[in-house]
């Protein structure tokens, strides 16, 4: 199909997926909690099945739910202020992959000490295993939440009329 009017679509703004300010970082945190829910459930099922078979899957899901609940509280108490600081420090950086990478690194750094502090209250596995799991969970949660938020913000900018309609999710 030809374009008779010669209309050229405007390019996407460089910072279309920008995440700045308290509400945007809160959006990242909520998506981080969503990512952690999926990751926790999958890991709980796999670990439960691997260790104890089908009966262990229920225990694995319970542990996954409990760890997700604790992680959600920690994301809101620690992750939100850390996200505010991180987004402020990256305010002049236009490349989204840098933002996603830095958020993943920050999540991977702050999560292991929080896991370790939580595990002091219960009789848990080896602290090295806790630290490794904390790095992975923090990086996947924070990086995944930041990427997802940027993608959602770009979709909203690309389709402003549809985004303004209540109940329409793109």
GROMACS .gro file of N, CA and C in nm:
model
  510
    1UNK      N    1   0.082  -0.116   0.000
    1UNK     CA    2   0.000   0.000   0.000
    1UNK      C    3   0.088   0.124   0.000
    2UNK      N    4   0.051   0.222  -0.078
    2UNK     CA    5   0.131   0.344  -0.083
    2UNK      C    6   0.075   0.447   0.014
    3UNK      N    7   0.156   0.544   0.041
    3UNK     CA    8   0.119   0.651   0.132
    3UNK      C    9   0.101   0.778   0.050
    4UNK      N   10  -0.022   0.806  -0.001
    4UNK     CA   11  -0.041   0.918  -0.094
    4UNK      C   12  -0.014   1.054  -0.031
    5UNK      N   13  -0.037   1.068   0.094
    5UNK     CA   14  -0.017   1.198   0.159
    5UNK      C   15   0.129   1.220   0.197
    6UNK      N   16   0.208   1.116   0.185
    6UNK     CA   17   0.350   1.126   0.222
    6UNK      C   18   0.372   1.143   0.371
    7UNK      N   19   0.277   1.093   0.450
    7UNK     CA   20   0.288   1.106   0.595
    7UNK      C   21   0.386   1.002   0.648
    8UNK      N   22   0.481   1.053   0.721
    8UNK     CA   23   0.582   0.965   0.780
    8UNK      C   24   0.553   0.957   0.930
    9UNK      N   25   0.539   0.835   0.985
    9UNK     CA   26   0.513   0.826   1.129
    9UNK      C   27   0.629   0.882   1.209
   10UNK      N   28   0.596   0.946   1.318
   10UNK     CA   29   0.700   1.003   1.404
   10UNK      C   30   0.778   0.890   1.470
   11UNK      N   31   0.908   0.908   1.482
   11UNK     CA   32   0.987   0.804   1.549
   11UNK      C   33   0.952   0.801   1.698
   12UNK      N   34   0.976   0.684   1.756
   12UNK     CA   35   0.951   0.669   1.899
   12UNK      C   36   1.048   0.758   1.976
   13UNK      N   37   1.000   0.830   2.076
   13UNK     CA   38   1.091   0.912   2.156
   13UNK      C   39   1.200   0.826   2.218
   14UNK      N   40   1.317   0.885   2.233
   14UNK     CA   41   1.431   0.810   2.287
   14UNK      C   42   1.398   0.754   2.425
   15UNK      N   43   1.330   0.832   2.506
   15UNK     CA   44   1.301   0.788   2.643
   15UNK      C   45   1.155   0.746   2.658
   16UNK      N   46   1.100   0.680   2.555
   16UNK     CA   47   0.960   0.640   2.561
   16UNK      C   48   0.933   0.545   2.677
   17UNK      N   49   1.030   0.466   2.714
   17UNK     CA   50   1.013   0.373   2.825
   17UNK      C   51   1.071   0.426   2.954
   18UNK      N   52   1.086   0.558   2.963
   18UNK     CA   53   1.151   0.619   3.080
   18UNK      C   54   1.074   0.589   3.208
   19UNK      N   55   1.149   0.561   3.312
   19UNK     CA   56   1.092   0.534   3.443
   19UNK      C   57   1.158   0.631   3.539
   20UNK      N   58   1.084   0.738   3.569
   20UNK     CA   59   1.135   0.840   3.660
   20UNK      C   60   1.023   0.883   3.753
   21UNK      N   61   1.057   0.908   3.878
   21UNK     CA   62   0.960   0.956   3.974
   21UNK      C   63   0.900   0.845   4.058
   22UNK      N   64   0.838   0.883   4.169
   22UNK     CA   65   0.786   0.785   4.264
   22UNK      C   66   0.680   0.690   4.206
   23UNK      N   67   0.586   0.742   4.126
   23UNK     CA   68   0.482   0.653   4.074
   23UNK      C   69   0.538   0.555   3.971
   24UNK      N   70   0.634   0.599   3.891
   24UNK     CA   71   0.694   0.510   3.792
   24UNK      C   72   0.776   0.400   3.861
   25UNK      N   73   0.849   0.436   3.966
   25UNK     CA   74   0.928   0.336   4.038
   25UNK      C   75   0.835   0.242   4.114
   26UNK      N   76   0.723   0.293   4.164
   26UNK     CA   77   0.625   0.206   4.227
   26UNK      C   78   0.571   0.105   4.126
   27UNK      N   79   0.552   0.149   4.003
   27UNK     CA   80   0.508   0.060   3.895
   27UNK      C   81   0.613  -0.050   3.871
   28UNK      N   82   0.740  -0.012   3.875
   28UNK     CA   83   0.847  -0.112   3.861
   28UNK      C   84   0.839  -0.212   3.976
   29UNK      N   85   0.820  -0.162   4.098
   29UNK     CA   86   0.813  -0.251   4.215
   29UNK      C   87   0.696  -0.348   4.204
   30UNK      N   88   0.581  -0.300   4.160
   30UNK     CA   89   0.465  -0.388   4.146
   30UNK      C   90   0.490  -0.495   4.040
   31UNK      N   91   0.555  -0.456   3.932
   31UNK     CA   92   0.587  -0.555   3.828
   31UNK      C   93   0.696  -0.651   3.876
   32UNK      N   94   0.788  -0.601   3.956
   32UNK     CA   95   0.891  -0.686   4.017
   32UNK      C   96   0.824  -0.793   4.103
   33UNK      N   97   0.724  -0.754   4.179
   33UNK     CA   98   0.651  -0.850   4.262
   33UNK      C   99   0.581  -0.953   4.174
   34UNK      N  100   0.529  -0.910   4.060
   34UNK     CA  101   0.467  -1.003   3.965
   34UNK      C  102   0.568  -1.102   3.908
   35UNK      N  103   0.684  -1.051   3.871
   35UNK     CA  104   0.791  -1.139   3.819
   35UNK      C  105   0.832  -1.238   3.928
   36UNK      N  106   0.848  -1.189   4.051
   36UNK     CA  107   0.887  -1.276   4.161
   36UNK      C  108   0.782  -1.383   4.190
   37UNK      N  109   0.655  -1.351   4.171
   37UNK     CA  110   0.549  -1.450   4.193
   37UNK      C  111   0.566  -1.568   4.097
   38UNK      N  112   0.590  -1.537   3.970
   38UNK     CA  113   0.607  -1.643   3.871
   38UNK      C  114   0.734  -1.724   3.898
   39UNK      N  115   0.844  -1.654   3.925
   39UNK     CA  116   0.972  -1.721   3.951
   39UNK      C  117   0.962  -1.806   4.078
   40UNK      N  118   0.903  -1.753   4.183
   40UNK     CA  119   0.891  -1.827   4.309
   40UNK      C  120   0.807  -1.952   4.293
   41UNK      N  121   0.695  -1.939   4.224
   41UNK     CA  122   0.609  -2.055   4.203
   41UNK      C  123   0.680  -2.163   4.123
   42UNK      N  124   0.747  -2.123   4.016
   42UNK     CA  125   0.819  -2.220   3.933
   42UNK      C  126   0.929  -2.289   4.013
   43UNK      N  127   1.008  -2.210   4.087
   43UNK     CA  128   1.115  -2.270   4.166
   43UNK      C  129   1.061  -2.360   4.277
   44UNK      N  130   0.953  -2.318   4.342
   44UNK     CA  131   0.893  -2.399   4.446
   44UNK      C  132   0.846  -2.534   4.393
   45UNK      N  133   0.782  -2.534   4.276
   45UNK     CA  134   0.738  -2.658   4.216
   45UNK      C  135   0.856  -2.748   4.179
   46UNK      N  136   0.956  -2.689   4.114
   46UNK     CA  137   1.072  -2.768   4.071
   46UNK      C  138   1.146  -2.826   4.190
   47UNK      N  139   1.171  -2.744   4.291
   47UNK     CA  140   1.244  -2.792   4.408
   47UNK      C  141   1.162  -2.897   4.483
   48UNK      N  142   1.034  -2.871   4.500
   48UNK     CA  143   0.948  -2.968   4.569
   48UNK      C  144   0.941  -3.100   4.498
   49UNK      N  145   0.928  -3.097   4.366
   49UNK     CA  146   0.923  -3.222   4.288
   49UNK      C  147   1.058  -3.292   4.289
   50UNK      N  148   1.167  -3.216   4.281
   50UNK     CA  149   1.300  -3.277   4.277
   50UNK      C  150   1.336  -3.342   4.410
   51UNK      N  151   1.300  -3.279   4.520
   51UNK     CA  152   1.341  -3.330   4.651
   51UNK      C  153   1.250  -3.440   4.703
   52UNK      N  154   1.119  -3.424   4.688
   52UNK     CA  155   1.028  -3.518   4.751
   52UNK      C  156   0.920  -3.571   4.659
   53UNK      N  157   0.930  -3.549   4.531
   53UNK     CA  158   0.828  -3.597   4.439
   53UNK      C  159   0.700  -3.517   4.449
   54UNK      N  160   0.590  -3.580   4.410
   54UNK     CA  161   0.461  -3.511   4.406
   54UNK      C  162   0.416  -3.458   4.543
   55UNK      N  163   0.432  -3.536   4.654
   55UNK     CA  164   0.391  -3.479   4.783
   55UNK      C  165   0.473  -3.356   4.821
   56UNK      N  166   0.597  -3.350   4.779
   56UNK     CA  167   0.682  -3.236   4.810
   56UNK      C  168   0.647  -3.112   4.731
   57UNK      N  169   0.572  -3.129   4.621
   57UNK     CA  170   0.535  -3.014   4.539
   57UNK      C  171   0.447  -2.919   4.618
   58UNK      N  172   0.358  -2.973   4.700
   58UNK     CA  173   0.273  -2.887   4.784
   58UNK      C  174   0.355  -2.807   4.882
   59UNK      N  175   0.453  -2.874   4.946
   59UNK     CA  176   0.541  -2.803   5.039
   59UNK      C  177   0.624  -2.699   4.964
   60UNK      N  178   0.667  -2.733   4.844
   60UNK     CA  179   0.744  -2.639   4.763
   60UNK      C  180   0.663  -2.516   4.727
   61UNK      N  181   0.535  -2.537   4.693
   61UNK     CA  182   0.448  -2.424   4.658
   61UNK      C  183   0.424  -2.338   4.783
   62UNK      N  184   0.406  -2.402   4.900
   62UNK     CA  185   0.387  -2.324   5.023
   62UNK      C  186   0.512  -2.241   5.053
   63UNK      N  187   0.630  -2.303   5.039
   63UNK     CA  188   0.754  -2.228   5.062
   63UNK      C  189   0.768  -2.115   4.962
   64UNK      N  190   0.730  -2.140   4.836
   64UNK     CA  191   0.736  -2.036   4.733
   64UNK      C  192   0.642  -1.921   4.767
   65UNK      N  193   0.522  -1.953   4.813
   65UNK     CA  194   0.427  -1.849   4.851
   65UNK      C  195   0.481  -1.767   4.966
   66UNK      N  196   0.535  -1.835   5.067
   66UNK     CA  197   0.589  -1.766   5.184
   66UNK      C  198   0.707  -1.677   5.144
   67UNK      N  199   0.798  -1.730   5.064
   67UNK     CA  200   0.915  -1.651   5.023
   67UNK      C  201   0.871  -1.533   4.935
   68UNK      N  202   0.769  -1.552   4.852
   68UNK     CA  203   0.719  -1.443   4.770
   68UNK      C  204   0.659  -1.333   4.857
   69UNK      N  205   0.586  -1.374   4.961
   69UNK     CA  206   0.527  -1.276   5.051
   69UNK      C  207   0.635  -1.193   5.120
   70UNK      N  208   0.737  -1.258   5.170
   70UNK     CA  209   0.848  -1.188   5.235
   70UNK      C  210   0.919  -1.098   5.134
   71UNK      N  211   0.945  -1.151   5.015
   71UNK     CA  212   1.013  -1.072   4.911
   71UNK      C  213   0.930  -0.951   4.871
   72UNK      N  214   0.798  -0.965   4.867
   72UNK     CA  215   0.711  -0.852   4.830
   72UNK      C  216   0.722  -0.739   4.932
   73UNK      N  217   0.724  -0.775   5.060
   73UNK     CA  218   0.738  -0.674   5.164
   73UNK      C  219   0.874  -0.606   5.151
   74UNK      N  220   0.979  -0.686   5.127
   74UNK     CA  221   1.113  -0.629   5.113
   74UNK      C  222   1.125  -0.540   4.990
   75UNK      N  223   1.058  -0.577   4.881
   75UNK     CA  224   1.060  -0.494   4.760
   75UNK      C  225   1.002  -0.357   4.792
   76UNK      N  226   0.893  -0.355   4.865
   76UNK     CA  227   0.829  -0.226   4.894
   76UNK      C  228   0.909  -0.146   4.997
   77UNK      N  229   0.967  -0.212   5.096
   77UNK     CA  230   1.040  -0.139   5.201
   77UNK      C  231   1.180  -0.095   5.159
   78UNK      N  232   1.247  -0.178   5.081
   78UNK     CA  233   1.386  -0.149   5.043
   78UNK      C  234   1.398  -0.121   4.893
   79UNK      N  235   1.328  -0.197   4.813
   79UNK     CA  236   1.340  -0.183   4.668
   79UNK      C  237   1.287  -0.052   4.614
   80UNK      N  238   1.178  -0.002   4.673
   80UNK     CA  239   1.123   0.123   4.624
   80UNK      C  240   1.219   0.240   4.647
   81UNK      N  241   1.272   0.258   4.769
   81UNK     CA  242   1.371   0.367   4.785
   81UNK      C  243   1.496   0.345   4.699
   82UNK      N  244   1.541   0.221   4.688
   82UNK     CA  245   1.658   0.193   4.603
   82UNK      C  246   1.626   0.222   4.457
   83UNK      N  247   1.505   0.192   4.414
   83UNK     CA  248   1.463   0.223   4.277
   83UNK      C  249   1.455   0.372   4.252
   84UNK      N  250   1.406   0.446   4.351
   84UNK     CA  251   1.403   0.592   4.337
   84UNK      C  252   1.543   0.649   4.320
   85UNK      N  253   1.634   0.604   4.402
   85UNK     CA  254   1.772   0.651   4.392
   85UNK      C  255   1.834   0.610   4.259
   86UNK      N  256   1.812   0.486   4.218
   86UNK     CA  257   1.868   0.437   4.092
   86UNK      C  258   1.813   0.515   3.973
   87UNK      N  259   1.682   0.534   3.970
   87UNK     CA  260   1.624   0.608   3.857
   87UNK      C  261   1.673   0.753   3.855
   88UNK      N  262   1.693   0.811   3.974
   88UNK     CA  263   1.745   0.948   3.979
   88UNK      C  264   1.889   0.953   3.925
   89UNK      N  265   1.969   0.855   3.962
   89UNK     CA  266   2.108   0.853   3.914
   89UNK      C  267   2.116   0.828   3.763
   90UNK      N  268   2.016   0.760   3.707
   90UNK     CA  269   2.015   0.729   3.564
   90UNK      C  270   1.932   0.827   3.482
   91UNK      N  271   1.893   0.939   3.540
   91UNK     CA  272   1.799   1.030   3.474
   91UNK      C  273   1.851   1.086   3.342
   92UNK      N  274   1.980   1.092   3.322
   92UNK     CA  275   2.035   1.146   3.197
   92UNK      C  276   2.077   1.035   3.100
   93UNK      N  277   2.057   0.912   3.138
   93UNK     CA  278   2.092   0.798   3.053
   93UNK      C  279   1.968   0.760   2.972
   94UNK      N  280   1.978   0.769   2.838
   94UNK     CA  281   1.863   0.744   2.751
   94UNK      C  282   1.850   0.597   2.710
   95UNK      N  283   1.954   0.518   2.720
   95UNK     CA  284   1.950   0.379   2.674
   95UNK      C  285   1.880   0.292   2.778
   96UNK      N  286   1.770   0.232   2.735
   96UNK     CA  287   1.692   0.152   2.830
   96UNK      C  288   1.766   0.027   2.875
   97UNK      N  289   1.845  -0.033   2.789
   97UNK     CA  290   1.916  -0.154   2.830
   97UNK      C  291   2.011  -0.123   2.946
   98UNK      N  292   2.063  -0.001   2.952
   98UNK     CA  293   2.147   0.039   3.065
   98UNK      C  294   2.063   0.043   3.192
   99UNK      N  295   1.942   0.100   3.182
   99UNK     CA  296   1.853   0.107   3.298
   99UNK      C  297   1.819  -0.034   3.349
  100UNK      N  298   1.782  -0.122   3.256
  100UNK     CA  299   1.745  -0.259   3.294
  100UNK      C  300   1.863  -0.329   3.361
  101UNK      N  301   1.981  -0.313   3.302
  101UNK     CA  302   2.101  -0.377   3.358
  101UNK      C  303   2.134  -0.323   3.496
  102UNK      N  304   2.128  -0.192   3.512
  102UNK     CA  305   2.160  -0.131   3.642
  102UNK      C  306   2.057  -0.172   3.747
  103UNK      N  307   1.928  -0.172   3.710
  103UNK     CA  308   1.826  -0.217   3.805
  103UNK      C  309   1.851  -0.363   3.844
  104UNK      N  310   1.889  -0.447   3.748
  104UNK     CA  311   1.918  -0.588   3.779
  104UNK      C  312   2.038  -0.599   3.874
  105UNK      N  313   2.141  -0.521   3.849
  105UNK     CA  314   2.259  -0.523   3.937
  105UNK      C  315   2.222  -0.476   4.078
  106UNK      N  316   2.146  -0.367   4.086
  106UNK     CA  317   2.105  -0.316   4.218
  106UNK      C  318   2.021  -0.421   4.290
  107UNK      N  319   1.927  -0.483   4.221
  107UNK     CA  320   1.846  -0.588   4.282
  107UNK      C  321   1.931  -0.706   4.327
  108UNK      N  322   2.029  -0.742   4.244
  108UNK     CA  323   2.118  -0.853   4.279
  108UNK      C  324   2.209  -0.822   4.397
  109UNK      N  325   2.237  -0.694   4.419
  109UNK     CA  326   2.324  -0.655   4.530
  109UNK      C  327   2.246  -0.643   4.661
  110UNK      N  328   2.127  -0.583   4.655
  110UNK     CA  329   2.055  -0.560   4.782
  110UNK      C  330   1.975  -0.680   4.829
  111UNK      N  331   1.946  -0.775   4.742
  111UNK     CA  332   1.864  -0.888   4.781
  111UNK      C  333   1.935  -0.990   4.872
  112UNK      N  334   2.059  -1.031   4.845
  112UNK     CA  335   2.121  -1.133   4.932
  112UNK      C  336   2.129  -1.095   5.080
  113UNK      N  337   2.169  -0.972   5.115
  113UNK     CA  338   2.170  -0.941   5.259
  113UNK      C  339   2.030  -0.947   5.321
  114UNK      N  340   1.929  -0.909   5.244
  114UNK     CA  341   1.793  -0.915   5.296
  114UNK      C  342   1.749  -1.059   5.315
  115UNK      N  343   1.781  -1.145   5.220
  115UNK     CA  344   1.752  -1.288   5.234
  115UNK      C  345   1.825  -1.344   5.355
  116UNK      N  346   1.951  -1.307   5.369
  116UNK     CA  347   2.032  -1.360   5.478
  116UNK      C  348   1.974  -1.316   5.613
  117UNK      N  349   1.934  -1.189   5.624
  117UNK     CA  350   1.873  -1.141   5.749
  117UNK      C  351   1.743  -1.216   5.779
  118UNK      N  352   1.664  -1.241   5.675
  118UNK     CA  353   1.540  -1.316   5.695
  118UNK      C  354   1.571  -1.459   5.738
  119UNK      N  355   1.671  -1.520   5.678
  119UNK     CA  356   1.703  -1.660   5.710
  119UNK      C  357   1.761  -1.675   5.850
  120UNK      N  358   1.806  -1.568   5.913
  120UNK     CA  359   1.850  -1.575   6.052
  120UNK      C  360   1.735  -1.609   6.146
  121UNK      N  361   1.613  -1.576   6.102
  121UNK     CA  362   1.497  -1.600   6.186
  121UNK      C  363   1.445  -1.743   6.175
  122UNK      N  364   1.487  -1.816   6.073
  122UNK     CA  365   1.443  -1.955   6.056
  122UNK      C  366   1.566  -2.042   6.035
  123UNK      N  367   1.550  -2.170   6.055
  123UNK     CA  368   1.660  -2.263   6.033
  123UNK      C  369   1.662  -2.296   5.884
  124UNK      N  370   1.755  -2.237   5.812
  124UNK     CA  371   1.755  -2.251   5.667
  124UNK      C  372   1.881  -2.316   5.614
  125UNK      N  373   1.892  -2.316   5.483
  125UNK     CA  374   2.007  -2.377   5.417
  125UNK      C  375   2.135  -2.292   5.432
  126UNK      N  376   2.237  -2.337   5.368
  126UNK     CA  377   2.370  -2.276   5.371
  126UNK      C  378   2.363  -2.127   5.331
  127UNK      N  379   2.432  -2.038   5.404
  127UNK     CA  380   2.430  -1.895   5.369
  127UNK      C  381   2.481  -1.865   5.228
  128UNK      N  382   2.574  -1.945   5.178
  128UNK     CA  383   2.624  -1.925   5.041
  128UNK      C  384   2.513  -1.952   4.941
  129UNK      N  385   2.435  -2.055   4.966
  129UNK     CA  386   2.321  -2.086   4.880
  129UNK      C  387   2.218  -1.974   4.886
  130UNK      N  388   2.196  -1.920   5.005
  130UNK     CA  389   2.104  -1.808   5.022
  130UNK      C  390   2.152  -1.687   4.943
  131UNK      N  391   2.283  -1.659   4.951
  131UNK     CA  392   2.339  -1.544   4.879
  131UNK      C  393   2.325  -1.562   4.728
  132UNK      N  394   2.356  -1.682   4.679
  132UNK     CA  395   2.345  -1.707   4.535
  132UNK      C  396   2.200  -1.695   4.489
  133UNK      N  397   2.108  -1.750   4.567
  133UNK     CA  398   1.967  -1.737   4.533
  133UNK      C  399   1.921  -1.593   4.539
  134UNK      N  400   1.972  -1.518   4.637
  134UNK     CA  401   1.936  -1.377   4.650
  134UNK      C  402   1.982  -1.295   4.531
  135UNK      N  403   2.102  -1.322   4.484
  135UNK     CA  404   2.154  -1.250   4.366
  135UNK      C  405   2.063  -1.278   4.246
  136UNK      N  406   2.031  -1.406   4.224
  136UNK     CA  407   1.948  -1.443   4.110
  136UNK      C  408   1.808  -1.383   4.120
  137UNK      N  409   1.746  -1.398   4.237
  137UNK     CA  410   1.610  -1.348   4.255
  137UNK      C  411   1.606  -1.196   4.243
  138UNK      N  412   1.702  -1.128   4.305
  138UNK     CA  413   1.705  -0.982   4.299
  138UNK      C  414   1.728  -0.931   4.158
  139UNK      N  415   1.819  -0.993   4.086
  139UNK     CA  416   1.848  -0.949   3.949
  139UNK      C  417   1.731  -0.975   3.855
  140UNK      N  418   1.673  -1.092   3.864
  140UNK     CA  419   1.560  -1.124   3.776
  140UNK      C  420   1.439  -1.038   3.811
  141UNK      N  421   1.412  -1.021   3.940
  141UNK     CA  422   1.296  -0.941   3.980
  141UNK      C  423   1.310  -0.795   3.943
  142UNK      N  424   1.420  -0.732   3.980
  142UNK     CA  425   1.438  -0.589   3.952
  142UNK      C  426   1.458  -0.562   3.803
  143UNK      N  427   1.543  -0.640   3.738
  143UNK     CA  428   1.564  -0.621   3.595
  143UNK      C  429   1.439  -0.651   3.514
  144UNK      N  430   1.371  -0.761   3.551
  144UNK     CA  431   1.248  -0.796   3.481
  144UNK      C  432   1.138  -0.693   3.502
  145UNK      N  433   1.126  -0.644   3.626
  145UNK     CA  434   1.027  -0.541   3.655
  145UNK      C  435   1.054  -0.412   3.580
  146UNK      N  436   1.181  -0.374   3.571
  146UNK     CA  437   1.217  -0.251   3.499
  146UNK      C  438   1.193  -0.265   3.349
  147UNK      N  439   1.229  -0.382   3.294
  147UNK     CA  440   1.207  -0.404   3.151
  147UNK      C  441   1.058  -0.402   3.119
  148UNK      N  442   0.978  -0.470   3.199
  148UNK     CA  443   0.834  -0.480   3.178
  148UNK      C  444   0.769  -0.342   3.187
  149UNK      N  445   0.811  -0.262   3.282
  149UNK     CA  446   0.755  -0.128   3.298
  149UNK      C  447   0.789  -0.040   3.178
  150UNK      N  448   0.913  -0.047   3.130
  150UNK     CA  449   0.951   0.030   3.012
  150UNK      C  450   0.870  -0.010   2.890
  151UNK      N  451   0.848  -0.141   2.873
  151UNK     CA  452   0.769  -0.190   2.759
  151UNK      C  453   0.624  -0.142   2.769
  152UNK      N  454   0.568  -0.146   2.889
  152UNK     CA  455   0.429  -0.100   2.908
  152UNK      C  456   0.417   0.049   2.882
  153UNK      N  457   0.514   0.126   2.924
  153UNK     CA  458   0.510   0.271   2.902
  153UNK      C  459   0.524   0.304   2.753
  154UNK      N  460   0.606   0.229   2.680
  154UNK     CA  461   0.617   0.251   2.535
  154UNK      C  462   0.485   0.219   2.466
  155UNK      N  463   0.419   0.110   2.507
  155UNK     CA  464   0.289   0.074   2.448
  155UNK      C  465   0.186   0.183   2.474
  156UNK      N  466   0.186   0.238   2.594
  156UNK     CA  467   0.090   0.344   2.626
  156UNK      C  468   0.117   0.469   2.543
  157UNK      N  469   0.244   0.501   2.518
  157UNK     CA  470   0.276   0.616   2.434
  157UNK      C  471   0.240   0.592   2.289
  158UNK      N  472   0.255   0.468   2.243
  158UNK     CA  473   0.226   0.436   2.104
  158UNK      C  474   0.075   0.436   2.076
  159UNK      N  475  -0.006   0.408   2.177
  159UNK     CA  476  -0.151   0.401   2.161
  159UNK      C  477  -0.219   0.484   2.270
  160UNK      N  478  -0.204   0.618   2.266
  160UNK     CA  479  -0.256   0.701   2.375
  160UNK      C  480  -0.408   0.699   2.388
  161UNK      N  481  -0.481   0.688   2.277
  161UNK     CA  482  -0.627   0.688   2.284
  161UNK      C  483  -0.676   0.562   2.353
  162UNK      N  484  -0.621   0.448   2.314
  162UNK     CA  485  -0.662   0.322   2.375
  162UNK      C  486  -0.618   0.314   2.521
  163UNK      N  487  -0.503   0.371   2.553
  163UNK     CA  488  -0.455   0.366   2.691
  163UNK      C  489  -0.541   0.451   2.783
  164UNK      N  490  -0.607   0.552   2.727
  164UNK     CA  491  -0.691   0.639   2.809
  164UNK      C  492  -0.826   0.576   2.841
  165UNK      N  493  -0.865   0.472   2.766
  165UNK     CA  494  -0.993   0.407   2.791
  165UNK      C  495  -0.982   0.315   2.911
  166UNK      N  496  -1.074   0.324   3.005
  166UNK     CA  497  -1.067   0.238   3.124
  166UNK      C  498  -1.089   0.091   3.086
  167UNK      N  499  -1.013   0.007   3.146
  167UNK     CA  500  -1.028  -0.137   3.124
  167UNK      C  501  -0.956  -0.190   3.002
  168UNK      N  502  -0.889  -0.105   2.925
  168UNK     CA  503  -0.816  -0.149   2.807
  168UNK      C  504  -0.669  -0.161   2.842
  169UNK      N  505  -0.617  -0.279   2.833
  169UNK     CA  506  -0.476  -0.305   2.862
  169UNK      C  507  -0.408  -0.348   2.735
  170UNK      N  508  -0.301  -0.283   2.700
  170UNK     CA  509  -0.224  -0.320   2.580
  170UNK      C  510  -0.090  -0.369   2.621
   0.00000   0.00000   0.00000
